[in-house]
Amino acid sequence: MTKYLKPFRRLILPLLLGTLLFPFPLRAEEAGTAPSGEDRLLNLETEVNTEEWRNQVQEKLEQAPLEPEAFSVTGARHPEKVSHAPAAVTVLDEEDLKLYSVGSLEEIFRLVPGLEVVVNSPSYKMVGIRGFFPAGVNNVLVLVDGREVNTNFIGEVYWDFIPVSLDDIKKIEIIRGPVSALYGANAFAGVINIITKEPRDEKRAEAITEVGGYNTDLGTLFFKAKGAYQGRSWGFKLSADRQQSWSSSVPGEPAAEVNRVSLKTGSDLPHNSRVDVDASFAFGDSRSYAVIGEAPVTDILLSTIYLHGNWDKLNFKLGYYRFNFDMGLDIPYLPPWMIRGLFGESYPIPASTNNLEGGLDYSVYLGVKNRLTFGAGYLLNTFQSSALAKEYNQEQRIGAYVQDEWNFLPPLSLFTAFRYDYNSKTSDDYSPRVSLVYTPHPRHTLRASFARAFRKPSFWEYGMNLKTMNLSSSNLSNEHINSFELGYNSRLSRHLSLTAALFYNQYRDIVGFDEDQIFTKLETHSDSIGGELALDLVLRKNLKGFANASYVEPIDRSGGRPEVHLDLHPKYKSNFGVSWQPLPALSLSLTGSLIGPKTDRILDSSGATQEMVPQKLPAQFLLGTRLAYSFFSDHAEVGVKIYNLLGNEGRQYPGADWNYDIDGDGQAEATNFAGEKQVRTITGFVRISW
Amino acid sequence: MRNRFRKFSCAFLLLALGVLFPLSARVEESPAVAILLSGKQPAFQEVAAGFMETAREIRLFPFELGGTEESRGKVIKTLRSGATPAAIFAVGSQAAELAQKDFPEVPLVFSMVLNPEPFLGHPNTTGITMKIHPRDQLQAFKKILPRIRKIGVIYDPEQNRSTIAEAQAAAREIGLTLLEKRVSQTREIANAIKDLMYLVDAFWIIPDQTVISKESFQYFLETSIERKIPLFAFSGILVKGGALLALAPDYQDMGRQAGNLTKKILAGKSPQSLPPLSPEGHLVLNQHTAQALDLTIPPEILKTAEKTY
């Protein structure tokens, strides 16, 4: 008898697993006789109309957190609680952006653990994640409503020319760590997703003015006006702003002038659907150093049209942007005499990039335990300039991904994602990610993740071959990162929550300059280890605070330069912030950032030979404060923001006080090669809305 | 409270009399109305009490259907053995089904029927639905919490397609966006809530046969507390059980409405000329929930509430 049963032994394990995954009680309900509708209703009323039920509910109400936990749509490409996301996520909501925005849009990122910001000049700002700094490379993917805003020419983000300002933003989601498995190229060190307000989130009309001073003789002027209309389902908003910044490096005229006009229109559609069309233009000049490859750029015109929305669970996007500019003669690490030799008198060089982007994503439940999300994207990028050996250059990217969220046992969820990317200029790539999220208690969540991601060298690295000289290598392949991460989220009490993450990154296939200052694949390998710890405190609705700290340590694996991806990024950094509203109309906030020492190498061309010399920047403490008073039922607000309250004069970017003759007329137009000294910034603002 | 107790006692007494002395045993007078109750639930008794209060001058013969075919047969037999009633007041869908199937010639007024659509095509049938018109509910939600813009609702299209279509039209009129998720099985509800919970400013639980259960109400409630978004319900008891508010029907009121409708039929109007009525909504609020969700209910709204917990 047993020999006949033997083959069935193989069924025992699948049957046991099946029983665990699809418990019988769920089926039993379907098999039973269904009670009538009113019976179910009356039964429900009977079941909840008990003292025991009410006591349980009362307990839950009393233990409810003072603020709901933030959620993110970026970490898993569908909404997830931050604690349950398959990556380390920070969300800055509208209130955070308002209360802690003591500087510019970018400077608020400095308050996020694991992120660092360098403001080199009024027109050159960089945001780095976990040691990776986008100095000339594209290792942080920045999205606005899902559209990539990294300029593929050099990969960096021109923050001033993003057609949003702080008051347009609904929230910002920041993923620390690689996410190429969902976003493809350049989601390498992390992703910053800026989500803007819909017309229905805006007031009917609003005017904002900010006037600020860098000490006494330098400053900024910002003026913005916007109007919005929201009908039953359709709405639009139109906004226009102008920002001028002055700097000691460009005497006599604004160092940066940016004008932005944007129109956002959208409509709710049946079946939980919505479509939005955004059109924007940003134009101006960046006369201070280093907006593109540390070069002054004038006659910038960035125009964008973007269609996006969803048809129930199908998200779609189609965007086009064109970026025209006249590039000045400064190129990183090349002295003026060499640049004049390269270009002759033909500069500034007109150039343009065109970018066409499309994508589809769909999310569906398979049964009750699996959620499948999949999608595909296409990007066509062109770059043309008369200075190039090949005047017209084109790059195509196609990628497709799939992700499964499998809640195989109630406290355990497994996120598995895989993406394949084709790239016409560098190498094809694949990016897996696995993340196990364990929630042993509703207040505690643990996460273990592995992710592989890639950075596609930018046009600057693989295609910038000038008519007179080669600066790039056409045979570059992608850089890679393997990241191992442990995360912990805890709601310690109604008032206090804690987030911690530990990571170990392996940085491979590094692209950098060779001895001839040409981009090449380096032989060096580099690893890093680090972590972040963050505490959020909500004492009362009107008194909140946060504190966080992060650390990253490079490890040499190949005898090369271990800090290769930690240039500009400090090893340690900590931040704090407190906001208090003693009266409903009065708000006061204080933020502080202690930034550890950092090092970068700059080319010293002051002597007869060119030499890369390290420059160490000491630790800095930046304190900021904001005081605002609103009146006329919140229709008007006045306030003041002070950044770098203690007047720290250190640099955020290494630099040297060289006199610099840009156009060869014998007069110095600038005094800094890069890295302006910091100054105390005092900005007053007035906001009127109705 | 004492009044309510008296009314219940009266309803119980009448029911007991009905069981002890069935229709055939009575002195035959006309017109007479048979009250059919689907079960023993207190809510059915409340409706019957309301009906009796309105129809004092009418001779009433209450019957309670048991859960078995035998007891149903007994009721049918008793009703057929005596004089045919001038109308039947059916409380609950089992009673309405019996009345329409076995006594199609007798005018039927139904009440406490969650899904009345199958009964409405019949020319001899009218009644009081259980659902307050979605427009009235949405208007109340908007009035009490003007900042609410997107409301999430989960329903089974088999049960509530027309209700949601009405709600969508009303939401557009009022300036609200109704985000809906369709489910066909109870076990799909958790994922439907997950899909909506980050998109909406409030949840609205409607009396949908597939959706309503203790487990799903608990999940709605926990999500509401976790996300700090209001949960609108359809019943005062659910508000007592943790939902923020409801524009809820009063069961005795529904009985009274049915009594008035029956009187019109007895006066000679045909049921076909009397369209089914929605119950009047009474505002019920839970202040503990409002406090936990950091919501301030204006005092003038609190004053209009029928009941607060």
CSV table of C-alpha atoms in Angstrom, one decimal, chain A residues 128-472:
chain,number,residue,atom,x,y,z
A,128,GLY,CA,24.4,64.5,-4.0
A,129,ILE,CA,23.2,61.3,-2.3
A,130,ARG,CA,25.1,58.8,-0.1
A,131,GLY,CA,28.5,60.1,-1.1
A,132,PHE,CA,27.8,60.3,-4.9
A,133,PHE,CA,28.0,63.8,-6.1
A,134,PRO,CA,26.7,64.8,-9.5
A,135,ALA,CA,29.8,67.0,-10.3
A,136,GLY,CA,29.7,66.6,-14.1
A,137,VAL,CA,27.9,63.3,-14.0
A,138,ASN,CA,24.3,62.1,-13.9
A,139,ASN,CA,24.1,59.8,-10.9
A,140,VAL,CA,21.0,61.3,-9.3
A,141,LEU,CA,17.8,61.0,-11.3
A,142,VAL,CA,15.5,64.0,-10.8
A,143,LEU,CA,11.9,63.8,-11.8
A,144,VAL,CA,9.1,66.4,-11.9
A,145,ASP,CA,5.7,64.7,-11.9
A,146,GLY,CA,7.5,61.6,-13.3
A,147,ARG,CA,9.3,63.5,-16.1
A,148,GLU,CA,13.1,63.3,-16.1
A,149,VAL,CA,14.6,66.7,-15.8
A,150,ASN,CA,18.3,65.8,-15.9
A,151,THR,CA,19.7,67.4,-19.0
A,152,ASN,CA,21.2,64.5,-20.9
A,153,PHE,CA,23.9,66.7,-22.3
A,154,ILE,CA,25.9,66.5,-19.1
A,155,GLY,CA,23.4,64.7,-16.9
A,156,GLU,CA,23.2,67.3,-14.2
A,157,VAL,CA,20.1,69.2,-13.2
A,158,TYR,CA,19.9,72.9,-13.8
A,159,TRP,CA,17.8,73.6,-10.8
A,160,ASP,CA,17.0,77.2,-11.7
A,161,PHE,CA,15.5,76.1,-15.0
A,162,ILE,CA,13.1,73.5,-13.6
A,163,PRO,CA,9.8,75.2,-14.1
A,164,VAL,CA,8.7,74.9,-10.5
A,165,SER,CA,9.4,77.0,-7.4
A,166,LEU,CA,8.9,76.0,-3.8
A,167,ASP,CA,5.4,77.2,-3.6
A,168,ASP,CA,4.4,75.0,-6.7
A,169,ILE,CA,5.4,71.8,-4.9
A,170,LYS,CA,3.0,69.5,-3.2
A,171,LYS,CA,5.6,67.1,-2.0
A,172,ILE,CA,9.1,65.8,-2.7
A,173,GLU,CA,9.9,62.1,-2.4
A,174,ILE,CA,13.6,61.2,-2.1
A,175,ILE,CA,14.8,57.7,-2.6
A,176,ARG,CA,18.3,57.1,-1.1
A,177,GLY,CA,19.9,54.2,-2.9
A,178,PRO,CA,19.8,52.7,-6.4
A,179,VAL,CA,16.4,52.3,-8.1
A,180,SER,CA,17.4,51.4,-11.7
A,181,ALA,CA,15.2,48.4,-11.4
A,182,LEU,CA,12.2,50.7,-11.8
A,183,TYR,CA,13.6,53.9,-13.4
A,184,GLY,CA,16.5,52.7,-15.6
A,185,ALA,CA,19.6,54.8,-16.3
A,186,ASN,CA,20.9,57.1,-13.7
A,187,ALA,CA,18.7,56.1,-10.8
A,188,PHE,CA,22.1,55.3,-9.4
A,189,ALA,CA,22.7,57.1,-6.1
A,190,GLY,CA,19.0,57.8,-5.7
A,191,VAL,CA,15.9,59.5,-7.1
A,192,ILE,CA,14.3,62.8,-6.3
A,193,ASN,CA,10.7,63.1,-7.4
A,194,ILE,CA,9.1,66.5,-7.3
A,195,ILE,CA,5.3,66.3,-7.3
A,196,THR,CA,3.6,69.6,-8.1
A,197,LYS,CA,0.3,71.0,-7.0
A,198,GLU,CA,-2.8,70.5,-9.2
A,199,PRO,CA,-4.9,73.7,-10.0
A,200,ARG,CA,-7.4,72.5,-7.3
A,201,ASP,CA,-4.6,72.8,-4.7
A,202,GLU,CA,-3.9,76.4,-5.5
A,203,LYS,CA,-5.5,79.6,-4.5
A,204,ARG,CA,-7.3,81.7,-7.1
A,205,ALA,CA,-4.5,84.2,-7.4
A,206,GLU,CA,-1.3,84.7,-5.6
A,207,ALA,CA,1.6,87.1,-5.8
A,208,ILE,CA,4.9,86.5,-4.0
A,209,THR,CA,7.9,88.8,-3.7
A,210,GLU,CA,11.2,87.9,-2.1
A,211,VAL,CA,14.1,90.3,-1.7
A,212,GLY,CA,17.3,89.1,-0.3
A,213,GLY,CA,20.8,90.3,0.4
A,214,TYR,CA,24.1,88.5,0.5
A,215,ASN,CA,25.6,90.6,3.2
A,216,THR,CA,25.2,94.2,1.9
A,217,ASP,CA,26.1,94.5,-1.7
A,218,LEU,CA,24.9,91.3,-3.3
A,219,GLY,CA,21.5,89.8,-3.3
A,220,THR,CA,18.5,88.2,-5.0
A,221,LEU,CA,15.2,89.4,-6.2
A,222,PHE,CA,12.3,87.1,-6.8
A,223,PHE,CA,8.9,87.9,-8.0
A,224,LYS,CA,6.1,85.5,-8.8
A,225,ALA,CA,2.5,85.8,-9.8
A,226,LYS,CA,0.1,82.9,-10.4
A,227,GLY,CA,-3.5,82.4,-11.0
A,228,ALA,CA,-5.6,79.2,-10.9
A,229,TYR,CA,-9.1,78.1,-11.8
A,230,GLN,CA,-10.8,74.9,-10.9
A,231,GLY,CA,-14.1,74.0,-12.3
A,232,ARG,CA,-16.1,70.8,-11.5
A,233,SER,CA,-13.5,68.6,-13.2
A,234,TRP,CA,-11.3,70.8,-15.3
A,235,GLY,CA,-8.8,73.4,-14.0
A,236,PHE,CA,-5.7,75.3,-14.9
A,237,LYS,CA,-3.0,77.4,-13.4
A,238,LEU,CA,-0.7,79.9,-15.0
A,239,SER,CA,2.4,81.1,-13.2
A,240,ALA,CA,5.2,83.4,-14.1
A,241,ASP,CA,8.3,84.3,-12.1
A,242,ARG,CA,11.6,86.1,-12.4
A,243,GLN,CA,14.6,85.6,-10.3
A,244,GLN,CA,17.8,87.7,-10.4
A,245,SER,CA,20.9,87.0,-8.4
A,246,TRP,CA,24.0,89.0,-8.0
A,247,SER,CA,27.4,87.7,-7.1
A,248,SER,CA,30.9,89.1,-6.6
A,249,SER,CA,32.2,86.9,-9.3
A,250,VAL,CA,30.2,88.9,-12.0
A,251,PRO,CA,30.5,92.6,-11.1
A,252,GLY,CA,28.1,95.0,-12.6
A,253,GLU,CA,25.3,92.7,-13.8
A,254,PRO,CA,23.2,89.9,-12.5
A,255,ALA,CA,25.1,86.7,-12.1
A,256,ALA,CA,22.0,84.8,-13.0
A,257,GLU,CA,18.7,85.8,-14.5
A,258,VAL,CA,15.9,83.3,-14.8
A,259,ASN,CA,12.4,83.8,-16.1
A,260,ARG,CA,9.9,81.0,-15.9
A,261,VAL,CA,6.4,80.8,-17.3
A,262,SER,CA,4.3,77.7,-16.9
A,263,LEU,CA,0.8,76.6,-17.7
A,264,LYS,CA,-0.7,73.5,-16.1
A,265,THR,CA,-4.1,72.3,-17.1
A,266,GLY,CA,-5.8,69.1,-16.2
A,267,SER,CA,-9.1,67.4,-16.0
A,268,ASP,CA,-10.6,64.6,-13.9
A,269,LEU,CA,-12.1,61.9,-16.1
A,270,PRO,CA,-14.5,59.0,-15.4
A,271,HIS,CA,-13.1,55.7,-14.0
A,272,ASN,CA,-10.7,57.4,-11.5
A,273,SER,CA,-8.8,58.8,-14.4
A,274,ARG,CA,-7.1,62.1,-15.0
A,275,VAL,CA,-5.2,63.8,-17.8
A,276,ASP,CA,-2.8,66.8,-17.4
A,277,VAL,CA,-1.0,68.9,-19.9
A,278,ASP,CA,1.9,71.1,-18.8
A,279,ALA,CA,3.7,73.6,-20.9
A,280,SER,CA,6.6,75.7,-19.6
A,281,PHE,CA,9.3,78.0,-20.7
A,282,ALA,CA,12.4,79.0,-18.8
A,283,PHE,CA,14.8,81.5,-20.2
A,284,GLY,CA,17.7,83.6,-19.0
A,285,ASP,CA,21.4,83.9,-18.6
A,286,SER,CA,23.9,82.3,-16.1
A,287,ARG,CA,26.9,84.6,-16.1
A,288,SER,CA,28.5,83.2,-13.0
A,289,TYR,CA,30.6,80.2,-13.4
A,290,ALA,CA,29.6,76.6,-13.9
A,291,VAL,CA,26.1,76.0,-15.0
A,292,ILE,CA,27.2,73.7,-17.7
A,293,GLY,CA,30.6,72.0,-17.1
A,294,GLU,CA,31.5,75.0,-15.1
A,295,ALA,CA,30.9,77.2,-18.1
A,296,PRO,CA,29.0,80.5,-18.2
A,297,VAL,CA,25.9,80.1,-20.4
A,298,THR,CA,23.8,82.7,-21.9
A,299,ASP,CA,20.6,82.9,-24.0
A,300,ILE,CA,19.2,79.9,-22.3
A,301,LEU,CA,15.8,78.8,-23.5
A,302,LEU,CA,14.3,75.6,-22.1
A,303,SER,CA,10.8,74.8,-23.4
A,304,THR,CA,8.8,71.8,-22.2
A,305,ILE,CA,5.5,70.3,-23.1
A,306,TYR,CA,4.3,67.3,-21.1
A,307,LEU,CA,1.2,65.2,-21.3
A,308,HIS,CA,0.7,62.8,-18.4
A,309,GLY,CA,-2.1,61.2,-16.4
A,310,ASN,CA,-3.8,57.9,-15.7
A,311,TRP,CA,-6.6,55.8,-17.0
A,312,ASP,CA,-7.5,54.0,-13.8
A,313,LYS,CA,-4.4,52.0,-13.1
A,314,LEU,CA,-2.6,52.7,-16.3
A,315,ASN,CA,-0.2,55.7,-16.0
A,316,PHE,CA,1.0,57.3,-19.1
A,317,LYS,CA,3.4,60.1,-20.0
A,318,LEU,CA,4.7,61.8,-23.1
A,319,GLY,CA,7.0,64.7,-22.8
A,320,TYR,CA,9.2,66.8,-25.0
A,321,TYR,CA,11.7,69.4,-24.1
A,322,ARG,CA,14.2,71.5,-25.9
A,323,PHE,CA,17.1,73.2,-24.4
A,324,ASN,CA,18.9,75.9,-26.3
A,325,PHE,CA,21.9,77.7,-25.0
A,326,ASP,CA,25.1,79.6,-25.9
A,327,MET,CA,28.0,78.0,-24.1
A,328,GLY,CA,30.8,80.2,-22.9
A,329,LEU,CA,34.4,79.3,-23.2
A,330,ASP,CA,35.1,77.7,-19.9
A,331,ILE,CA,35.4,74.0,-19.7
A,332,PRO,CA,36.2,72.1,-16.5
A,333,TYR,CA,39.8,71.8,-15.7
A,334,LEU,CA,40.9,73.6,-18.9
A,335,PRO,CA,42.5,77.0,-18.4
A,336,PRO,CA,41.3,80.0,-20.5
A,337,TRP,CA,44.3,80.0,-22.8
A,338,MET,CA,43.7,76.4,-23.8
A,339,ILE,CA,40.0,77.0,-24.4
A,340,ARG,CA,40.8,80.0,-26.6
A,341,GLY,CA,43.1,77.8,-28.5
A,342,LEU,CA,40.4,75.2,-29.0
A,343,PHE,CA,37.6,77.4,-30.1
A,344,GLY,CA,39.2,80.4,-31.7
A,345,GLU,CA,36.9,83.3,-31.6
A,346,SER,CA,33.8,81.4,-32.5
A,347,TYR,CA,32.4,81.3,-29.0
A,348,PRO,CA,30.0,81.5,-27.3
A,349,ILE,CA,29.0,78.3,-29.0
A,350,PRO,CA,25.3,77.8,-29.8
A,351,ALA,CA,24.1,74.4,-28.8
A,352,SER,CA,20.8,72.6,-28.3
A,353,THR,CA,19.5,69.4,-26.9
A,354,ASN,CA,16.1,67.8,-27.7
A,355,ASN,CA,14.5,65.2,-25.5
A,356,LEU,CA,11.4,63.1,-26.3
A,357,GLU,CA,10.2,60.9,-23.5
A,358,GLY,CA,7.3,58.5,-23.3
A,359,GLY,CA,6.3,55.8,-20.8
A,360,LEU,CA,3.5,53.5,-19.6
A,361,ASP,CA,3.0,51.8,-16.3
A,362,TYR,CA,0.3,49.5,-15.1
A,363,SER,CA,-0.4,48.0,-11.7
A,364,VAL,CA,-2.7,45.0,-11.1
A,365,TYR,CA,-3.5,42.6,-8.3
A,366,LEU,CA,-3.0,39.0,-9.0
A,367,GLY,CA,-5.3,37.4,-6.5
A,368,VAL,CA,-5.1,39.0,-3.1
A,369,LYS,CA,-1.5,38.4,-2.3
A,370,ASN,CA,0.4,39.7,-5.4
A,371,ARG,CA,0.5,43.1,-6.9
A,372,LEU,CA,2.2,43.3,-10.2
A,373,THR,CA,3.5,46.5,-11.6
A,374,PHE,CA,5.1,46.7,-15.0
A,375,GLY,CA,5.9,49.3,-17.6
A,376,ALA,CA,8.1,50.5,-20.4
A,377,GLY,CA,9.8,53.8,-21.3
A,378,TYR,CA,11.4,55.4,-24.4
A,379,LEU,CA,13.7,58.3,-24.6
A,380,LEU,CA,15.2,60.0,-27.6
A,381,ASN,CA,17.9,62.5,-26.9
A,382,THR,CA,19.7,64.6,-29.5
A,383,PHE,CA,22.5,67.1,-29.1
A,384,GLN,CA,23.8,69.4,-31.7
A,385,SER,CA,26.4,72.1,-31.9
A,386,SER,CA,28.6,73.6,-34.6
A,387,ALA,CA,31.6,73.1,-32.3
A,388,LEU,CA,31.3,69.4,-32.4
A,389,ALA,CA,33.2,67.1,-34.9
A,390,LYS,CA,29.8,65.4,-35.5
A,391,GLU,CA,27.4,68.3,-35.4
A,392,TYR,CA,24.2,66.2,-34.8
A,393,ASN,CA,24.2,63.4,-32.2
A,394,GLN,CA,21.4,61.1,-31.3
A,395,GLU,CA,20.9,58.6,-28.5
A,396,GLN,CA,17.9,56.3,-27.9
A,397,ARG,CA,17.0,54.5,-24.7
A,398,ILE,CA,14.3,51.8,-24.4
A,399,GLY,CA,13.6,50.1,-21.1
A,400,ALA,CA,11.0,47.7,-19.7
A,401,TYR,CA,10.5,46.6,-16.1
A,402,VAL,CA,8.3,44.4,-14.0
A,403,GLN,CA,7.9,44.3,-10.2
A,404,ASP,CA,6.0,41.9,-8.0
A,405,GLU,CA,4.9,42.7,-4.5
A,406,TRP,CA,4.1,39.4,-2.9
A,407,ASN,CA,2.5,39.4,0.6
A,408,PHE,CA,3.1,35.7,1.0
A,409,LEU,CA,2.6,35.8,4.8
A,410,PRO,CA,0.8,38.6,6.5
A,411,PRO,CA,3.9,40.2,8.2
A,412,LEU,CA,6.2,39.5,5.2
A,413,SER,CA,6.3,41.1,1.8
A,414,LEU,CA,8.7,40.4,-0.9
A,415,PHE,CA,9.3,43.0,-3.6
A,416,THR,CA,11.1,41.7,-6.7
A,417,ALA,CA,11.9,43.9,-9.6
A,418,PHE,CA,13.8,43.5,-12.8
A,419,ARG,CA,14.5,46.0,-15.6
A,420,TYR,CA,16.2,45.7,-18.9
A,421,ASP,CA,17.5,48.8,-20.7
A,422,TYR,CA,18.8,49.2,-24.3
A,423,ASN,CA,21.0,52.2,-25.0
A,424,SER,CA,22.1,53.1,-28.5
A,425,LYS,CA,25.3,54.8,-27.3
A,426,THR,CA,26.7,52.9,-24.4
A,427,SER,CA,26.0,49.3,-23.2
A,428,ASP,CA,22.7,47.5,-22.6
A,429,ASP,CA,22.0,46.8,-19.0
A,430,TYR,CA,19.9,44.9,-16.6
A,431,SER,CA,18.9,46.0,-13.1
A,432,PRO,CA,17.4,43.7,-10.5
A,433,ARG,CA,16.2,44.6,-7.0
A,434,VAL,CA,15.0,42.4,-4.2
A,435,SER,CA,13.6,43.7,-1.0
A,436,LEU,CA,12.1,41.8,1.9
A,437,VAL,CA,9.9,43.9,4.2
A,438,TYR,CA,9.0,42.3,7.6
A,439,THR,CA,6.5,43.9,9.9
A,440,PRO,CA,6.5,41.9,13.1
A,441,HIS,CA,4.4,44.6,14.9
A,442,PRO,CA,2.3,47.4,13.3
A,443,ARG,CA,4.8,49.9,14.8
A,444,HIS,CA,8.0,48.2,13.6
A,445,THR,CA,9.2,47.4,10.2
A,446,LEU,CA,12.5,45.8,9.1
A,447,ARG,CA,13.8,45.7,5.5
A,448,ALA,CA,16.6,44.0,3.7
A,449,SER,CA,17.3,45.0,0.1
A,450,PHE,CA,19.7,44.3,-2.7
A,451,ALA,CA,19.8,46.4,-5.8
A,452,ARG,CA,22.0,46.8,-8.8
A,453,ALA,CA,21.9,50.0,-10.8
A,454,PHE,CA,23.7,51.7,-13.6
A,455,ARG,CA,24.8,55.1,-14.6
A,456,LYS,CA,24.9,55.8,-18.3
A,457,PRO,CA,27.7,58.2,-19.2
A,458,SER,CA,26.4,61.5,-20.4
A,459,PHE,CA,27.0,63.0,-23.8
A,460,TRP,CA,29.6,65.1,-22.1
A,461,GLU,CA,31.6,61.9,-21.3
A,462,TYR,CA,31.0,59.8,-24.4
A,463,GLY,CA,30.3,62.3,-27.2
A,464,MET,CA,31.9,65.6,-26.5
A,465,ASN,CA,34.4,65.5,-29.4
A,466,LEU,CA,35.2,68.9,-30.6
A,467,LYS,CA,36.3,69.8,-34.1
A,468,THR,CA,39.6,70.8,-32.7
A,469,MET,CA,40.1,68.2,-30.0
A,470,ASN,CA,38.7,65.0,-28.5
A,471,LEU,CA,37.5,65.3,-24.9
A,472,SER,CA,35.4,62.1,-24.7
